[in-house]
PDB file of C-alpha atoms and ligand atoms in Angstrom:
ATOM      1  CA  UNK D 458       0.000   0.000   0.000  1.00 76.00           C
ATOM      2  CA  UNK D 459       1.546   3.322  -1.107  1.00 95.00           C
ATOM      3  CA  UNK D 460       1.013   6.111   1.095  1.00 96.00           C
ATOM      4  CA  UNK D 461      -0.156   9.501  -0.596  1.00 97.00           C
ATOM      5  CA  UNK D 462       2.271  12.695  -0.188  1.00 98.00           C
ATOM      6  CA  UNK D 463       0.444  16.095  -0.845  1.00 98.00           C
ATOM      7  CA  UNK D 464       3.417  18.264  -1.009  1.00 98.00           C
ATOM      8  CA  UNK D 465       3.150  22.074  -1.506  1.00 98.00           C
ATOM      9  CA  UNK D 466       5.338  24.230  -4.054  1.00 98.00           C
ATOM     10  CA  UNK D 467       5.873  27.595  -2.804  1.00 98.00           C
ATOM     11  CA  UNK D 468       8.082  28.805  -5.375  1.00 98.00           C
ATOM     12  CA  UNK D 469       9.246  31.791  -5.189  1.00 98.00           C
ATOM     13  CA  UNK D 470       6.857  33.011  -2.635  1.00 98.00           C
ATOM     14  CA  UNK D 471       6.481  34.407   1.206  1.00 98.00           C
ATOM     15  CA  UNK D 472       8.752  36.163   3.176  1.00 98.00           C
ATOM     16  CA  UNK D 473       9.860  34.748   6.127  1.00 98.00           C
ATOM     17  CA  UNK D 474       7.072  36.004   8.619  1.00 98.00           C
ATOM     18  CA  UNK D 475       4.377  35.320   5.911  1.00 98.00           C
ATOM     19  CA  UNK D 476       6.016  31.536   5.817  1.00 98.00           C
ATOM     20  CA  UNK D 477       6.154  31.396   9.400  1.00 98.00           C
ATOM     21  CA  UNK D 478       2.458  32.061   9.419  1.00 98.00           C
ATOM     22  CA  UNK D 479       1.271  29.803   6.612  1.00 98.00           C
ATOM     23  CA  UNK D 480       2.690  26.864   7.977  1.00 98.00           C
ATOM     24  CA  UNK D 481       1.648  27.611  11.234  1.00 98.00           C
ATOM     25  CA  UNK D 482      -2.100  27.554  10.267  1.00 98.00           C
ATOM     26  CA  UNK D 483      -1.706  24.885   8.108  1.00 98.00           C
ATOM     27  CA  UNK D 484       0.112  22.797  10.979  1.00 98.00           C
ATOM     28  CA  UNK D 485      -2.852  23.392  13.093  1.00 97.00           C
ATOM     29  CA  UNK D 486      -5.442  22.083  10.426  1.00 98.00           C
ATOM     30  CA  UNK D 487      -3.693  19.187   9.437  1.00 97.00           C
ATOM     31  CA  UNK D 488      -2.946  18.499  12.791  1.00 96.00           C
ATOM     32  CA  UNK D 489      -3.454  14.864  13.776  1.00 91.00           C
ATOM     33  CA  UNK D 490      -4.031  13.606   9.822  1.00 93.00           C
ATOM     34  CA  UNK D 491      -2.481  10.438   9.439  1.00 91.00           C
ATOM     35  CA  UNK D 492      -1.962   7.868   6.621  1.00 94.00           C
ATOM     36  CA  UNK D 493      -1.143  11.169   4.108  1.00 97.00           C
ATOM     37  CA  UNK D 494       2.806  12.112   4.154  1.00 97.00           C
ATOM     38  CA  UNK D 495       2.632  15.933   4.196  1.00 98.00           C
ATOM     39  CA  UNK D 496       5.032  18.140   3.083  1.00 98.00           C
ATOM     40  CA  UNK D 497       5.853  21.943   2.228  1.00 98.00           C
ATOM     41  CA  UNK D 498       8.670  23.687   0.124  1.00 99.00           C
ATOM     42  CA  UNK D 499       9.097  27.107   0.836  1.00 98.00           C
ATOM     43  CA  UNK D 500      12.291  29.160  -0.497  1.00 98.00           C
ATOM     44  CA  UNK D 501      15.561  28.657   0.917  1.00 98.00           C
ATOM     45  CA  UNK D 502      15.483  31.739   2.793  1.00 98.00           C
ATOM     46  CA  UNK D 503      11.970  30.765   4.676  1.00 98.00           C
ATOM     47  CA  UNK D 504      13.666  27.074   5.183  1.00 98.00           C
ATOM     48  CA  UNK D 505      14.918  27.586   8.616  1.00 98.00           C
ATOM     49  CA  UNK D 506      12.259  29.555   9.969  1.00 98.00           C
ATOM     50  CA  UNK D 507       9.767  27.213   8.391  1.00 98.00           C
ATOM     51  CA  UNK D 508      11.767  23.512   9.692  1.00 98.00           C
ATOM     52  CA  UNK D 509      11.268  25.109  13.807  1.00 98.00           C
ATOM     53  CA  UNK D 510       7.794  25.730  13.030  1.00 98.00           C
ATOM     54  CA  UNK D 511       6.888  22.297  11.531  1.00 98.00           C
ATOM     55  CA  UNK D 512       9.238  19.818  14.245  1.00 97.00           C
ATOM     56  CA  UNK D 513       7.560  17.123  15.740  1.00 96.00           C
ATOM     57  CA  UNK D 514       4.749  17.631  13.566  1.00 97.00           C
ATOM     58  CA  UNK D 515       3.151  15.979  10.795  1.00 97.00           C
ATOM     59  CA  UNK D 516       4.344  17.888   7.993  1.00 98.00           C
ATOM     60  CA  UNK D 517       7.891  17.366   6.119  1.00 98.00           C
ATOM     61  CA  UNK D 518      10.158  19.833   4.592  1.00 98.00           C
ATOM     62  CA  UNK D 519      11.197  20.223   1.283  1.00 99.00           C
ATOM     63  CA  UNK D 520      13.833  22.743  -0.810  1.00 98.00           C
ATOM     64  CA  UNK D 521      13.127  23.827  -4.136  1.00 98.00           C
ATOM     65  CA  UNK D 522      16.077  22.511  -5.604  1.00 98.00           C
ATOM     66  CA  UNK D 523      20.194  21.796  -4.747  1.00 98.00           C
ATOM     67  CA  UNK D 524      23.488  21.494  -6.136  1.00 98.00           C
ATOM     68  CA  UNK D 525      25.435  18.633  -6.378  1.00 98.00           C
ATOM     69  CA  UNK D 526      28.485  19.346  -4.825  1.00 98.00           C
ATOM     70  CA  UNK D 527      29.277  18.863  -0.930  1.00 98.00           C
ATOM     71  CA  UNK D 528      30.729  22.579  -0.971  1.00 98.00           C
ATOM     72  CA  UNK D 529      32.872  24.438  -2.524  1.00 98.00           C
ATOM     73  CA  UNK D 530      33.456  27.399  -5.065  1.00 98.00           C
ATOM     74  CA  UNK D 531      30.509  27.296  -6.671  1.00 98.00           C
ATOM     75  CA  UNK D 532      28.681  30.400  -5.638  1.00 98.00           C
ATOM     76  CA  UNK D 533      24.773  31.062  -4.941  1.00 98.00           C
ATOM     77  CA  UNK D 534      24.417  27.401  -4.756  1.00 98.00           C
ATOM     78  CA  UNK D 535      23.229  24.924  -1.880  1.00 98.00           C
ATOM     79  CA  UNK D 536      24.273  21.568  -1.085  1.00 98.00           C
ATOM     80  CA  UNK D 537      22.361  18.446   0.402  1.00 98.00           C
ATOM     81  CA  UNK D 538      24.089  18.858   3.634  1.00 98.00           C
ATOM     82  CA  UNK D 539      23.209  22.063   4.244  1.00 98.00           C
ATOM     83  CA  UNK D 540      19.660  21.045   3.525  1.00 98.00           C
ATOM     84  CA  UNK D 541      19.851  18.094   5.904  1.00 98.00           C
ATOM     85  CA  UNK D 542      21.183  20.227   8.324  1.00 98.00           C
ATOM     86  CA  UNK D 543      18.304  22.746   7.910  1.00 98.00           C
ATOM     87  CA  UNK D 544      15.957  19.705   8.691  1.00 98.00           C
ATOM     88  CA  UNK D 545      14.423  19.170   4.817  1.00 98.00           C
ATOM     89  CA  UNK D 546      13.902  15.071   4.176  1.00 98.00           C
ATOM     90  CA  UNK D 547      12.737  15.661   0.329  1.00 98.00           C
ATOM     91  CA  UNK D 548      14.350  18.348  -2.722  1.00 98.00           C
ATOM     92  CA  UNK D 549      12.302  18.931  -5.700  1.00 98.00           C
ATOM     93  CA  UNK D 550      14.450  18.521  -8.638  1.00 98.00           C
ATOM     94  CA  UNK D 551      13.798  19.110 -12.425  1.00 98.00           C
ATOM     95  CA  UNK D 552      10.644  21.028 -12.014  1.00 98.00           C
ATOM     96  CA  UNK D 553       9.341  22.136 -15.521  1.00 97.00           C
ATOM     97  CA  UNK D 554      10.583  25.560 -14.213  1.00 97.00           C
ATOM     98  CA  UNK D 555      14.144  24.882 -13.826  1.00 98.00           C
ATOM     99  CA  UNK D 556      14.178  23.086 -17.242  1.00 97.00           C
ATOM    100  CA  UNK D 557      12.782  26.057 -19.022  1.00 96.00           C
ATOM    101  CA  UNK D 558      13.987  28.946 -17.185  1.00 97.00           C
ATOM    102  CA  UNK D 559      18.097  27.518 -15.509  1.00 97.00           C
ATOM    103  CA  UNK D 560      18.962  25.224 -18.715  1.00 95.00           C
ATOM    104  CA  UNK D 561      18.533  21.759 -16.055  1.00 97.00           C
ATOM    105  CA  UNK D 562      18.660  19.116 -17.747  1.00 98.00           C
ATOM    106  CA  UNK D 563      17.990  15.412 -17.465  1.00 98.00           C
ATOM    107  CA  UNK D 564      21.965  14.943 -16.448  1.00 98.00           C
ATOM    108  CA  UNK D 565      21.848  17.437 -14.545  1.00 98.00           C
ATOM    109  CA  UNK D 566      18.527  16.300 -12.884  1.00 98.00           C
ATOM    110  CA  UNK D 567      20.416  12.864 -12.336  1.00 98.00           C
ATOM    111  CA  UNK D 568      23.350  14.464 -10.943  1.00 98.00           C
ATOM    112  CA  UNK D 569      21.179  16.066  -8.336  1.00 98.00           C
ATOM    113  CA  UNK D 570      18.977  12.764  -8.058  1.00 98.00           C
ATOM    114  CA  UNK D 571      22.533  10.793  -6.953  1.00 98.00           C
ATOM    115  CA  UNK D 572      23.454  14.214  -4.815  1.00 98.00           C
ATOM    116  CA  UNK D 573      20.637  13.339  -2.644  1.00 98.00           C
ATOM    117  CA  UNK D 574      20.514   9.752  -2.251  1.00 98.00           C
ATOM    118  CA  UNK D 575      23.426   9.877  -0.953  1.00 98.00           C
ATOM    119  CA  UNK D 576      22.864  11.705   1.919  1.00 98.00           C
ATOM    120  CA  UNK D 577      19.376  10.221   2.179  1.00 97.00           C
ATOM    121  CA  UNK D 578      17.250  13.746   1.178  1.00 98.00           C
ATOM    122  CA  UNK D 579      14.459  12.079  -0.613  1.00 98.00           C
ATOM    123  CA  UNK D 580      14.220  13.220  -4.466  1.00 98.00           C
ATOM    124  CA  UNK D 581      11.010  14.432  -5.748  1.00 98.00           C
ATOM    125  CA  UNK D 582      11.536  14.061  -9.693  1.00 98.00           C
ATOM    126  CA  UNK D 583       9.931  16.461 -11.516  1.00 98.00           C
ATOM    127  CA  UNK D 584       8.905  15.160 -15.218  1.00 98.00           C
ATOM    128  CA  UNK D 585       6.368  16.186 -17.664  1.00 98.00           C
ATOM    129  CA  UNK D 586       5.655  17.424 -21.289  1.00 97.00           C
ATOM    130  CA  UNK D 587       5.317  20.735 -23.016  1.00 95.00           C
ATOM    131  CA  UNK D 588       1.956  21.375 -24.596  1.00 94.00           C
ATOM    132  CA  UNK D 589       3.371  21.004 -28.303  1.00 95.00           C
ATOM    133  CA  UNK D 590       4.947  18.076 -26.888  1.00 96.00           C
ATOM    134  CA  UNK D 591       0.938  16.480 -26.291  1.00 95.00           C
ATOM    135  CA  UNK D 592      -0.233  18.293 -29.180  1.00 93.00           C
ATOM    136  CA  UNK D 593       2.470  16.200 -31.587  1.00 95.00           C
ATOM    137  CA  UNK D 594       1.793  12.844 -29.578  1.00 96.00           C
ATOM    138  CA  UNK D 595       5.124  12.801 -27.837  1.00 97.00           C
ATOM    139  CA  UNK D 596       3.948  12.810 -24.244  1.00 97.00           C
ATOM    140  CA  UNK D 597       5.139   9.090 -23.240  1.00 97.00           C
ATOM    141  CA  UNK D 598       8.731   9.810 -25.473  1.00 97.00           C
ATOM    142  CA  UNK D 599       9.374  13.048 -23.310  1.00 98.00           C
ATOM    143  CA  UNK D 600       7.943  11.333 -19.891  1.00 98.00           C
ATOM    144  CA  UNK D 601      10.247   8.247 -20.518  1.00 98.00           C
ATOM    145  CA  UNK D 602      12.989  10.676 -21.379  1.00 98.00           C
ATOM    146  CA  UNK D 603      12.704  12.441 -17.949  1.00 98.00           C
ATOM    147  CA  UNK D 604      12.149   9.400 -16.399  1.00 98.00           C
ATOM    148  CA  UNK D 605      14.898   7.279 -16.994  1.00 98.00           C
ATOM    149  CA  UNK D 606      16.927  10.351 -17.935  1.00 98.00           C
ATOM    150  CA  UNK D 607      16.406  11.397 -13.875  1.00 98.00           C
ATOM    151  CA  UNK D 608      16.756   8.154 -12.584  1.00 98.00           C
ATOM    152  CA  UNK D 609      19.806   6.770 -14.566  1.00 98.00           C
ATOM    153  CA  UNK D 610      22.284   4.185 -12.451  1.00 97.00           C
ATOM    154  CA  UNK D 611      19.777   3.888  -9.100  1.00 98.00           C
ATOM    155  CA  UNK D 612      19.553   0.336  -8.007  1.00 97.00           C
ATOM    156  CA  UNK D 613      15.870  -0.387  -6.496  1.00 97.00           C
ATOM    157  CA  UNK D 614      16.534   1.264  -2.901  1.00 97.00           C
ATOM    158  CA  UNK D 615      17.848   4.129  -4.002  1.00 98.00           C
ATOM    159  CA  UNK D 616      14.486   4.346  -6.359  1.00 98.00           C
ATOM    160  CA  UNK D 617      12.369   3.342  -3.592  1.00 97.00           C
ATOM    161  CA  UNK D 618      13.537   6.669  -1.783  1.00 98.00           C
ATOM    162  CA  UNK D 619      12.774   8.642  -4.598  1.00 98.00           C
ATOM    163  CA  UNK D 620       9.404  10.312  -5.456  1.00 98.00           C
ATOM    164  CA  UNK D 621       8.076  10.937  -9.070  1.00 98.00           C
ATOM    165  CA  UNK D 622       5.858  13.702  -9.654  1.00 98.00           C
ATOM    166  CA  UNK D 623       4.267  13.939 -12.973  1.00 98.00           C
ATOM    167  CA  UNK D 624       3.600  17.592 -13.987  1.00 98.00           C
ATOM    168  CA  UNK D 625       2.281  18.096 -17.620  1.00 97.00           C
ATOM    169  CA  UNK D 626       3.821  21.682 -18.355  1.00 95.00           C
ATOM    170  CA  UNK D 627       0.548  23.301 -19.860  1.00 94.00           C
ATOM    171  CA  UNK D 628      -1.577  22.372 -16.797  1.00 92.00           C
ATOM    172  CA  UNK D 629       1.039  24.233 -14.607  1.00 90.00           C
ATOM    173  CA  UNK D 630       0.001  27.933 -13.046  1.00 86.00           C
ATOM    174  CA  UNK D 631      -3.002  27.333 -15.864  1.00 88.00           C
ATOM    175  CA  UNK D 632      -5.954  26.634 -14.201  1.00 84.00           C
ATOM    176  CA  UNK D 633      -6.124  23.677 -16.959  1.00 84.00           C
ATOM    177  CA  UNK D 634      -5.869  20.509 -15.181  1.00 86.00           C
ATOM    178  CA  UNK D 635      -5.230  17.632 -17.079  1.00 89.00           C
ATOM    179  CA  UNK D 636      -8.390  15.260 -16.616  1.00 94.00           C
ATOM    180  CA  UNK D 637      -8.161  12.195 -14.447  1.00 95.00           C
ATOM    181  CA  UNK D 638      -8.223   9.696 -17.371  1.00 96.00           C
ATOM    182  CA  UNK D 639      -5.530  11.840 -18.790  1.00 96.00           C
ATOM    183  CA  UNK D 640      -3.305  11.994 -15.578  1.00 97.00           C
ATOM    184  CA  UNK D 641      -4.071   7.789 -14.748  1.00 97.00           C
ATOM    185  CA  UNK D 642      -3.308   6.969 -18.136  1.00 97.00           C
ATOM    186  CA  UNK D 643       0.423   8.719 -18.230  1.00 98.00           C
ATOM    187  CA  UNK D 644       1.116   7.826 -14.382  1.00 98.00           C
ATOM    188  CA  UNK D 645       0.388   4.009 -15.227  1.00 98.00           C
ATOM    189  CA  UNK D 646       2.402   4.566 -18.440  1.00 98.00           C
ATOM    190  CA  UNK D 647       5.460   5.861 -15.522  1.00 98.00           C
ATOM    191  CA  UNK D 648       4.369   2.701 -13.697  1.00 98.00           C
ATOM    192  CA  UNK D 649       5.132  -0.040 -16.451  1.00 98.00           C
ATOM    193  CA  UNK D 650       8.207   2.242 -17.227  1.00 98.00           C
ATOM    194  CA  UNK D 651       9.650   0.843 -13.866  1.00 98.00           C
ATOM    195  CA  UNK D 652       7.999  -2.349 -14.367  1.00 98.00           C
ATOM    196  CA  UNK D 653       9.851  -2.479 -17.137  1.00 97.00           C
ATOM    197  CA  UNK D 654      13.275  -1.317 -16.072  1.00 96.00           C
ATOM    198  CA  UNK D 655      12.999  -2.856 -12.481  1.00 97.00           C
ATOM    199  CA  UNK D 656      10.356  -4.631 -11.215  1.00 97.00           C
ATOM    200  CA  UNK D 657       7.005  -5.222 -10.688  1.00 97.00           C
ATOM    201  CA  UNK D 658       7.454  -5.165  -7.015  1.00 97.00           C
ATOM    202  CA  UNK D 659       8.989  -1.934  -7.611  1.00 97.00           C
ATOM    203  CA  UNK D 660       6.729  -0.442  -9.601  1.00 98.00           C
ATOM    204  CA  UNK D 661       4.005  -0.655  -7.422  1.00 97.00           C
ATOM    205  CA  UNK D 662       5.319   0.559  -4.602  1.00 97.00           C
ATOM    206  CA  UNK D 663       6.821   3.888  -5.760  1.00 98.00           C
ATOM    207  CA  UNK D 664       4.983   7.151  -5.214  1.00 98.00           C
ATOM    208  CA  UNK D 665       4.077   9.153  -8.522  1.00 98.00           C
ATOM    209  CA  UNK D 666       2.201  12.200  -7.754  1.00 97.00           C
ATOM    210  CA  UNK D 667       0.434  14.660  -9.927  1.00 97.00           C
ATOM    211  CA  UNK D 668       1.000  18.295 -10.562  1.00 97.00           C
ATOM    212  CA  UNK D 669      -0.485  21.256 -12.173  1.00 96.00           C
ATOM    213  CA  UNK D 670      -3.408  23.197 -11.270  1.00 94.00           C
ATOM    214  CA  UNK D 671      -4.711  21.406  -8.735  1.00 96.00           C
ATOM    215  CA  UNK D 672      -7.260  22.817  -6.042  1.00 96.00           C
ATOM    216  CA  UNK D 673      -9.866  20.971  -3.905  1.00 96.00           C
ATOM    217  CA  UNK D 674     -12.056  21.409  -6.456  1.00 96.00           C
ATOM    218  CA  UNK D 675      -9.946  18.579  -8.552  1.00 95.00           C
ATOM    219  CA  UNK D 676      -8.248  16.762  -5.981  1.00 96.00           C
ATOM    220  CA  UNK D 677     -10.472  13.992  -4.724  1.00 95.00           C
ATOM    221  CA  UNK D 678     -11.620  12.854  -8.269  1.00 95.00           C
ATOM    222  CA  UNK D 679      -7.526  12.752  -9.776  1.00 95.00           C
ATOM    223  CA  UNK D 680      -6.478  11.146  -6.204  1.00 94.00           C
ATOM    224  CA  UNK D 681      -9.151   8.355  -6.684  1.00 94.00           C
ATOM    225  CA  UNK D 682      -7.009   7.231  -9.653  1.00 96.00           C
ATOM    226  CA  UNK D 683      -5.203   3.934  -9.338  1.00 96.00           C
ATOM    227  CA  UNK D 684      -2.003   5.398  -9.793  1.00 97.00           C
ATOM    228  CA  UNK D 685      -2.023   9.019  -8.756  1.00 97.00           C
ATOM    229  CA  UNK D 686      -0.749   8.866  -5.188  1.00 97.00           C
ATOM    230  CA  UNK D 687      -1.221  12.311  -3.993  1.00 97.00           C
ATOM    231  CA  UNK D 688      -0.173  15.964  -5.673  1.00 98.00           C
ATOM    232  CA  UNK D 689       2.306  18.336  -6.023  1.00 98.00           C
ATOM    233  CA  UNK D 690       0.620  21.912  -5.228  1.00 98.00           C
ATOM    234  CA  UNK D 691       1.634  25.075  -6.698  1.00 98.00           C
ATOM    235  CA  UNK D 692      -0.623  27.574  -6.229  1.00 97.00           C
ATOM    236  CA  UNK D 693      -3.141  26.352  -4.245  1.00 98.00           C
ATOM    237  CA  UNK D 694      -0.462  25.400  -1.147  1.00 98.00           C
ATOM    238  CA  UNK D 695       0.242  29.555  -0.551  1.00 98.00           C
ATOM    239  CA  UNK D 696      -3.298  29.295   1.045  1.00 98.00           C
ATOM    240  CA  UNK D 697      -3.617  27.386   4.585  1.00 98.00           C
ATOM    241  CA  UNK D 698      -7.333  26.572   3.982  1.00 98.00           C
ATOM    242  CA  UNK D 699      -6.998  25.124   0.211  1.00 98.00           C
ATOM    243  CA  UNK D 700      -3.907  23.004   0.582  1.00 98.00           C
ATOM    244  CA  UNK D 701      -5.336  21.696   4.138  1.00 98.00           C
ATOM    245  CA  UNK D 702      -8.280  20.714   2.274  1.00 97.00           C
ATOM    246  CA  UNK D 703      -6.403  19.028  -0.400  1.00 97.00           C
ATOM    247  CA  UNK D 704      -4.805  16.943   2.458  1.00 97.00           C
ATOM    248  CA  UNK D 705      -8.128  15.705   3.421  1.00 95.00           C
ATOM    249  CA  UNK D 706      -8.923  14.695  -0.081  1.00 91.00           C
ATOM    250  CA  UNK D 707      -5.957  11.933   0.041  1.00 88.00           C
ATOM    251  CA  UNK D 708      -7.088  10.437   3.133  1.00 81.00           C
TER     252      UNK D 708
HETATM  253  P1  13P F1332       0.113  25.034  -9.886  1.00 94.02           P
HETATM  254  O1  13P F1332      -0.574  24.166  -8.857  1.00 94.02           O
HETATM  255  O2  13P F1332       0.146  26.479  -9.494  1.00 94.02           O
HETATM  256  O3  13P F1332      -0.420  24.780 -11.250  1.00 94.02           O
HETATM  257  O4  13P F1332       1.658  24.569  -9.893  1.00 94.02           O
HETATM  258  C1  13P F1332       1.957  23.236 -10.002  1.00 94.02           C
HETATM  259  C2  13P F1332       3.417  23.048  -9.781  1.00 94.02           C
HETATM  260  O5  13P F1332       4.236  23.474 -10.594  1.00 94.02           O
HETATM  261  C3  13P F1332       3.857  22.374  -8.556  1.00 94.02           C
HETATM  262  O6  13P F1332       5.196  22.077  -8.591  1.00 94.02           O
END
């Protein structure tokens, strides 16, 4: 049994006392939800503040992204280390926005991917296509690109630790959401991928979550898909209320 993780993308969003007060709402309304892993990324400057207000509760931290390197001269960057030390267990990596906007690529994705492993921050692998990309029927070739592009040389553990999050770039900051038959039938496609490449017994327990425009509007219907375990909240997680609500929706 896979265990949903409703995870919020901040982006580049709140100030430290407005982060300090949206996760302290939100930590009293999830309060006490269980079976749903729960987890917020605000920017690295609202990371610290943010990781006192959430300890010893229910909800996990996340950074936005990370470099690959330890330390060193490599300015404006952050390592895993420093992000374990800040208290984050998961790092998105190769979200739609760092492939379009900071040239990331998939090796660079899989250099971050390794980065983490191996201090044990949990990956949350960004993939998904462009709109042209759908429109010219090459959804699964760009998926399986990101896919195995991001996940290149990870034996099953290290896979097991990571999570996928499927985010179909024209549904993101849209209001379009991609239907639920559309989101099942590319998340299964993700499944077979590792069915495929690893295992069955793999493949079904991984987490794949989806992204892009969703609100509690659309949440319970694309969460009762077979293999859309949980979602990966842009907009909708700057508001206490909404993404609390979404929470409830994967329970
Ligand atoms: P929206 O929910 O604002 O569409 O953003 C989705 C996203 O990019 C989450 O990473």
């Amino acid at each position: 049994m896979r265990t949903p993780i409703i995870a919020g993308n901040w982006k580049l969003n709140k100030t430290i006392s407005e982060a300090v007060a949206l996760t302290t709402e939100l930590r009293d309304l999830v309060a006490g939800s269980k079976g749903v892993e729960i987890v917020v990324a605000p920017p690295f400057t609202a990371l610290d503040a943010v990781s006192k207000v959430v300890n010893g509760s229910n909800i996990r931290l996340a950074a936005q992204d990370v470099y690959w390197e330890d330390s060193g001269a490599f300015t404006g960057e952050v390592s895993v280390p420093m992000l374990k030390d800040i208290g984050c267990d998961y790092v998105i990596i190769g979200h739609s926005e760092r492939r379009q906007y900071f040239a990331e690529t998939n090796q660079t994705v899989n250099q971050k991917v390794q980065a983490a492993l191996s201090h044990n921050l949990k990956p949350i692998l960004c993939v998904g296509e462009l709109l042209e990309e759908r429109e010219a029927g090459h959804t699964e070739k760009v998926v399986e690109s990101h896919v195995t592009g991001g996940i290149k040389g990870l034996i099953e553990t290290e896979l097991l630790s990571c999570v996928i999050a499927y985010e179909p770039v024209w549904a993101i900051g849209t209001g379009k959401t991609a239907t639920p038959d559309q989101a099942q039938d590319v998340h299964k496609y993700i499944r077979d991928l590792i069915t495929n490449t690893y295992s069955k017994d793999v493949a079904s327990q991984i987490c794949i979550q989806y992204g892009g425009s969703v609100k509690p509007e659309n949440a319970a219907e694309l969460m009762t898909q077979p293999d859309v375990d949980g979602a990966l909240v842009g907009g909708a997680s700057l508001n206490a209320e909404s993404f609390a609500q979404i929470v409830k929706h994967a329970l």
